[in-house]
Amino acid sequence: MTDSKQKEILRLQEYAGEEPQMLETIKQFWIAHNDYTQTEEESREDLRAWTAAGHRLYWIILVETAIGFLHMGSRGAEIDWIENLFILPEYQGRGYGSEALTLAEEIVKEYSESIYLEVAARNLDALRLYRRRGYDCLNTVTVRKDFHPEDFETISEETLLGKTFAVRRYRK
């Protein structure tokens, strides 16, 4: 089969010490999610934490190319939390995040009744993806107090249990 006709196969591959590439991908994750450029040491700290006991770090591989990562963790029981899911910007919008979720779910189904994740309320693309994929049961709610609300813009307001909450993001 020629490369141009090769089927796009997505798989998870456990991280096995490819440090320079993973450090760069972690930096890209933080730029995409928080518009923050990490130092080398901050990226190393994340990598150490995400590969410690109670964590699993996977490359998301498309054919033979790493296009992102999936970090799973334990919060007291089995590894059943999707802590971070990142697809490189040039591969986003093609269903690869959804496919990576399916692969993670297949792993966790082997030993748990549920899989959990958290998402920032301002990450509307991720919220839409997770909702489409059946993540529809509230487990916990995180609320925040902004000390300088003038530094934030409200992108929506949501009602939960009869109370209105603002969804805000920091003004750049």
PDB file of C-alpha atoms in Angstrom, residues 15-159:
ATOM      1  CA  TYR A  15       5.445   7.134  26.608  1.00  0.00           C
ATOM      2  CA  ALA A  16       8.842   5.434  26.708  1.00  0.00           C
ATOM      3  CA  GLY A  17      11.366   8.174  27.390  1.00  0.00           C
ATOM      4  CA  GLU A  18      11.161  10.291  24.230  1.00  0.00           C
ATOM      5  CA  GLU A  19      11.877  13.303  26.420  1.00  0.00           C
ATOM      6  CA  PRO A  20      12.819  16.093  23.970  1.00  0.00           C
ATOM      7  CA  GLN A  21       9.750  15.510  21.797  1.00  0.00           C
ATOM      8  CA  MET A  22       7.406  15.203  24.791  1.00  0.00           C
ATOM      9  CA  LEU A  23       8.815  18.333  26.451  1.00  0.00           C
ATOM     10  CA  GLU A  24       8.143  20.301  23.261  1.00  0.00           C
ATOM     11  CA  THR A  25       4.616  18.867  23.017  1.00  0.00           C
ATOM     12  CA  ILE A  26       3.912  19.769  26.659  1.00  0.00           C
ATOM     13  CA  LYS A  27       5.027  23.340  25.927  1.00  0.00           C
ATOM     14  CA  GLN A  28       2.643  23.456  22.949  1.00  0.00           C
ATOM     15  CA  PHE A  29      -0.162  22.154  25.198  1.00  0.00           C
ATOM     16  CA  TRP A  30       0.245  25.061  27.628  1.00  0.00           C
ATOM     17  CA  ILE A  31       0.448  27.622  24.833  1.00  0.00           C
ATOM     18  CA  ALA A  32      -2.775  26.264  23.325  1.00  0.00           C
ATOM     19  CA  HIS A  33      -4.648  25.954  26.633  1.00  0.00           C
ATOM     20  CA  ASN A  34      -3.483  28.963  28.640  1.00  0.00           C
ATOM     21  CA  ASP A  35      -1.522  31.092  26.174  1.00  0.00           C
ATOM     22  CA  TYR A  36       1.435  30.448  28.483  1.00  0.00           C
ATOM     23  CA  THR A  37       4.973  29.578  27.440  1.00  0.00           C
ATOM     24  CA  GLN A  38       6.514  27.221  29.963  1.00  0.00           C
ATOM     25  CA  THR A  39      10.153  27.172  30.922  1.00  0.00           C
ATOM     26  CA  GLU A  40      12.127  24.003  30.269  1.00  0.00           C
ATOM     27  CA  GLU A  41      12.031  23.208  34.001  1.00  0.00           C
ATOM     28  CA  GLU A  42       8.235  23.642  34.174  1.00  0.00           C
ATOM     29  CA  SER A  43       7.827  21.219  31.275  1.00  0.00           C
ATOM     30  CA  ARG A  44      10.175  18.758  32.994  1.00  0.00           C
ATOM     31  CA  GLU A  45       8.131  19.051  36.212  1.00  0.00           C
ATOM     32  CA  ASP A  46       4.948  18.219  34.286  1.00  0.00           C
ATOM     33  CA  LEU A  47       6.647  15.274  32.592  1.00  0.00           C
ATOM     34  CA  ARG A  48       7.921  13.940  35.950  1.00  0.00           C
ATOM     35  CA  ALA A  49       4.453  14.274  37.496  1.00  0.00           C
ATOM     36  CA  TRP A  50       2.663  12.760  34.497  1.00  0.00           C
ATOM     37  CA  THR A  51       4.952   9.695  34.494  1.00  0.00           C
ATOM     38  CA  ALA A  52       4.990   9.137  38.283  1.00  0.00           C
ATOM     39  CA  ALA A  53       3.219   6.284  40.057  1.00  0.00           C
ATOM     40  CA  GLY A  54      -0.531   6.505  39.525  1.00  0.00           C
ATOM     41  CA  HIS A  55      -0.185   8.112  36.087  1.00  0.00           C
ATOM     42  CA  ARG A  56       0.055   6.931  32.500  1.00  0.00           C
ATOM     43  CA  LEU A  57       1.224   9.068  29.623  1.00  0.00           C
ATOM     44  CA  TYR A  58       0.501   8.063  26.051  1.00  0.00           C
ATOM     45  CA  TRP A  59       1.455   9.463  22.693  1.00  0.00           C
ATOM     46  CA  ILE A  60      -1.461   9.781  20.290  1.00  0.00           C
ATOM     47  CA  ILE A  61      -0.042   8.255  17.119  1.00  0.00           C
ATOM     48  CA  LEU A  62      -1.524   8.769  13.662  1.00  0.00           C
ATOM     49  CA  VAL A  63      -0.049   6.117  11.375  1.00  0.00           C
ATOM     50  CA  GLU A  64       3.556   6.665  12.618  1.00  0.00           C
ATOM     51  CA  THR A  65       3.431  10.341  13.639  1.00  0.00           C
ATOM     52  CA  ALA A  66       2.895  11.629  17.195  1.00  0.00           C
ATOM     53  CA  ILE A  67       0.070  14.162  16.927  1.00  0.00           C
ATOM     54  CA  GLY A  68      -0.537  14.740  20.634  1.00  0.00           C
ATOM     55  CA  PHE A  69      -0.724  13.074  24.012  1.00  0.00           C
ATOM     56  CA  LEU A  70      -3.144  11.653  26.543  1.00  0.00           C
ATOM     57  CA  HIS A  71      -2.342  11.801  30.251  1.00  0.00           C
ATOM     58  CA  MET A  72      -4.388   9.585  32.555  1.00  0.00           C
ATOM     59  CA  GLY A  73      -4.225   9.490  36.319  1.00  0.00           C
ATOM     60  CA  SER A  74      -5.595   8.081  39.528  1.00  0.00           C
ATOM     61  CA  ARG A  75      -7.231  10.168  42.200  1.00  0.00           C
ATOM     62  CA  GLY A  76      -7.274   7.450  44.808  1.00  0.00           C
ATOM     63  CA  ALA A  77      -8.502   4.374  42.961  1.00  0.00           C
ATOM     64  CA  GLU A  78      -7.661   2.989  39.537  1.00  0.00           C
ATOM     65  CA  ILE A  79      -6.286   5.149  36.748  1.00  0.00           C
ATOM     66  CA  ASP A  80      -9.634   6.396  35.515  1.00  0.00           C
ATOM     67  CA  TRP A  81      -9.222  10.147  35.028  1.00  0.00           C
ATOM     68  CA  ILE A  82      -8.344  11.741  31.733  1.00  0.00           C
ATOM     69  CA  GLU A  83      -6.143  14.497  33.087  1.00  0.00           C
ATOM     70  CA  ASN A  84      -4.973  16.002  29.792  1.00  0.00           C
ATOM     71  CA  LEU A  85      -5.817  15.361  26.168  1.00  0.00           C
ATOM     72  CA  PHE A  86      -3.965  17.348  23.534  1.00  0.00           C
ATOM     73  CA  ILE A  87      -3.957  17.202  19.774  1.00  0.00           C
ATOM     74  CA  LEU A  88      -1.430  19.416  18.004  1.00  0.00           C
ATOM     75  CA  PRO A  89      -3.209  22.413  16.430  1.00  0.00           C
ATOM     76  CA  GLU A  90      -2.470  21.330  12.862  1.00  0.00           C
ATOM     77  CA  TYR A  91      -4.339  18.036  13.486  1.00  0.00           C
ATOM     78  CA  GLN A  92      -7.324  19.441  15.398  1.00  0.00           C
ATOM     79  CA  GLY A  93     -10.846  19.370  14.025  1.00  0.00           C
ATOM     80  CA  ARG A  94     -10.482  15.986  12.291  1.00  0.00           C
ATOM     81  CA  GLY A  95     -11.941  13.681  14.956  1.00  0.00           C
ATOM     82  CA  TYR A  96      -8.621  12.534  16.416  1.00  0.00           C
ATOM     83  CA  GLY A  97      -9.482  13.765  19.920  1.00  0.00           C
ATOM     84  CA  SER A  98     -12.706  11.781  19.779  1.00  0.00           C
ATOM     85  CA  GLU A  99     -10.830   8.682  18.610  1.00  0.00           C
ATOM     86  CA  ALA A 100      -8.267   9.096  21.397  1.00  0.00           C
ATOM     87  CA  LEU A 101     -11.128   9.269  23.921  1.00  0.00           C
ATOM     88  CA  THR A 102     -12.506   5.989  22.566  1.00  0.00           C
ATOM     89  CA  LEU A 103      -9.100   4.337  22.982  1.00  0.00           C
ATOM     90  CA  ALA A 104      -8.787   5.622  26.559  1.00  0.00           C
ATOM     91  CA  GLU A 105     -12.311   4.419  27.346  1.00  0.00           C
ATOM     92  CA  GLU A 106     -11.446   0.931  26.076  1.00  0.00           C
ATOM     93  CA  ILE A 107      -8.485   0.799  28.488  1.00  0.00           C
ATOM     94  CA  VAL A 108     -10.499   1.963  31.496  1.00  0.00           C
ATOM     95  CA  LYS A 109     -13.536  -0.273  30.727  1.00  0.00           C
ATOM     96  CA  GLU A 110     -11.337  -3.247  31.560  1.00  0.00           C
ATOM     97  CA  TYR A 111     -11.303  -2.381  35.287  1.00  0.00           C
ATOM     98  CA  SER A 112     -13.722   0.479  36.041  1.00  0.00           C
ATOM     99  CA  GLU A 113     -17.398   1.322  35.663  1.00  0.00           C
ATOM    100  CA  SER A 114     -16.748   4.983  34.804  1.00  0.00           C
ATOM    101  CA  ILE A 115     -14.175   7.313  33.324  1.00  0.00           C
ATOM    102  CA  TYR A 116     -13.797  10.882  34.537  1.00  0.00           C
ATOM    103  CA  LEU A 117     -12.438  14.130  33.179  1.00  0.00           C
ATOM    104  CA  GLU A 118     -12.405  17.806  34.014  1.00  0.00           C
ATOM    105  CA  VAL A 119     -12.605  20.627  31.545  1.00  0.00           C
ATOM    106  CA  ALA A 120     -12.331  24.366  32.021  1.00  0.00           C
ATOM    107  CA  ALA A 121     -15.741  25.940  31.452  1.00  0.00           C
ATOM    108  CA  ARG A 122     -14.107  28.406  29.038  1.00  0.00           C
ATOM    109  CA  ASN A 123     -12.828  25.530  26.843  1.00  0.00           C
ATOM    110  CA  LEU A 124     -15.982  25.433  24.754  1.00  0.00           C
ATOM    111  CA  ASP A 125     -14.546  23.220  21.995  1.00  0.00           C
ATOM    112  CA  ALA A 126     -13.588  20.551  24.536  1.00  0.00           C
ATOM    113  CA  LEU A 127     -16.960  20.802  26.273  1.00  0.00           C
ATOM    114  CA  ARG A 128     -18.750  20.244  22.969  1.00  0.00           C
ATOM    115  CA  LEU A 129     -16.510  17.267  22.174  1.00  0.00           C
ATOM    116  CA  TYR A 130     -17.033  15.621  25.566  1.00  0.00           C
ATOM    117  CA  ARG A 131     -20.779  16.184  25.494  1.00  0.00           C
ATOM    118  CA  ARG A 132     -21.036  14.660  21.994  1.00  0.00           C
ATOM    119  CA  ARG A 133     -19.072  11.676  23.305  1.00  0.00           C
ATOM    120  CA  GLY A 134     -21.564  11.019  26.110  1.00  0.00           C
ATOM    121  CA  TYR A 135     -19.915  12.791  29.032  1.00  0.00           C
ATOM    122  CA  ASP A 136     -23.173  14.034  30.527  1.00  0.00           C
ATOM    123  CA  CYS A 137     -23.065  13.196  34.243  1.00  0.00           C
ATOM    124  CA  LEU A 138     -21.901  15.933  36.625  1.00  0.00           C
ATOM    125  CA  ASN A 139     -19.464  14.532  39.150  1.00  0.00           C
ATOM    126  CA  THR A 140     -17.924  17.596  40.770  1.00  0.00           C
ATOM    127  CA  VAL A 141     -18.247  21.332  40.272  1.00  0.00           C
ATOM    128  CA  THR A 142     -15.313  23.688  40.693  1.00  0.00           C
ATOM    129  CA  VAL A 143     -16.019  27.320  41.403  1.00  0.00           C
ATOM    130  CA  ARG A 144     -13.522  30.162  41.480  1.00  0.00           C
ATOM    131  CA  LYS A 145     -13.336  33.679  42.889  1.00  0.00           C
ATOM    132  CA  ASP A 146     -11.502  36.210  40.687  1.00  0.00           C
ATOM    133  CA  PHE A 147      -9.768  38.838  42.799  1.00  0.00           C
ATOM    134  CA  HIS A 148      -9.614  41.297  39.894  1.00  0.00           C
ATOM    135  CA  PRO A 149     -12.766  40.616  37.852  1.00  0.00           C
ATOM    136  CA  GLU A 150     -11.995  43.595  35.618  1.00  0.00           C
ATOM    137  CA  ASP A 151      -9.093  41.533  34.206  1.00  0.00           C
ATOM    138  CA  PHE A 152     -11.521  38.885  32.917  1.00  0.00           C
ATOM    139  CA  GLU A 153     -14.162  38.792  30.231  1.00  0.00           C
ATOM    140  CA  THR A 154     -17.404  36.867  30.704  1.00  0.00           C
ATOM    141  CA  ILE A 155     -17.986  34.519  27.777  1.00  0.00           C
ATOM    142  CA  SER A 156     -21.235  33.034  29.083  1.00  0.00           C
ATOM    143  CA  GLU A 157     -23.434  32.619  32.120  1.00  0.00           C
ATOM    144  CA  GLU A 158     -24.721  29.239  33.220  1.00  0.00           C
ATOM    145  CA  THR A 159     -27.365  28.238  35.727  1.00  0.00           C
TER     146      THR A 159
END
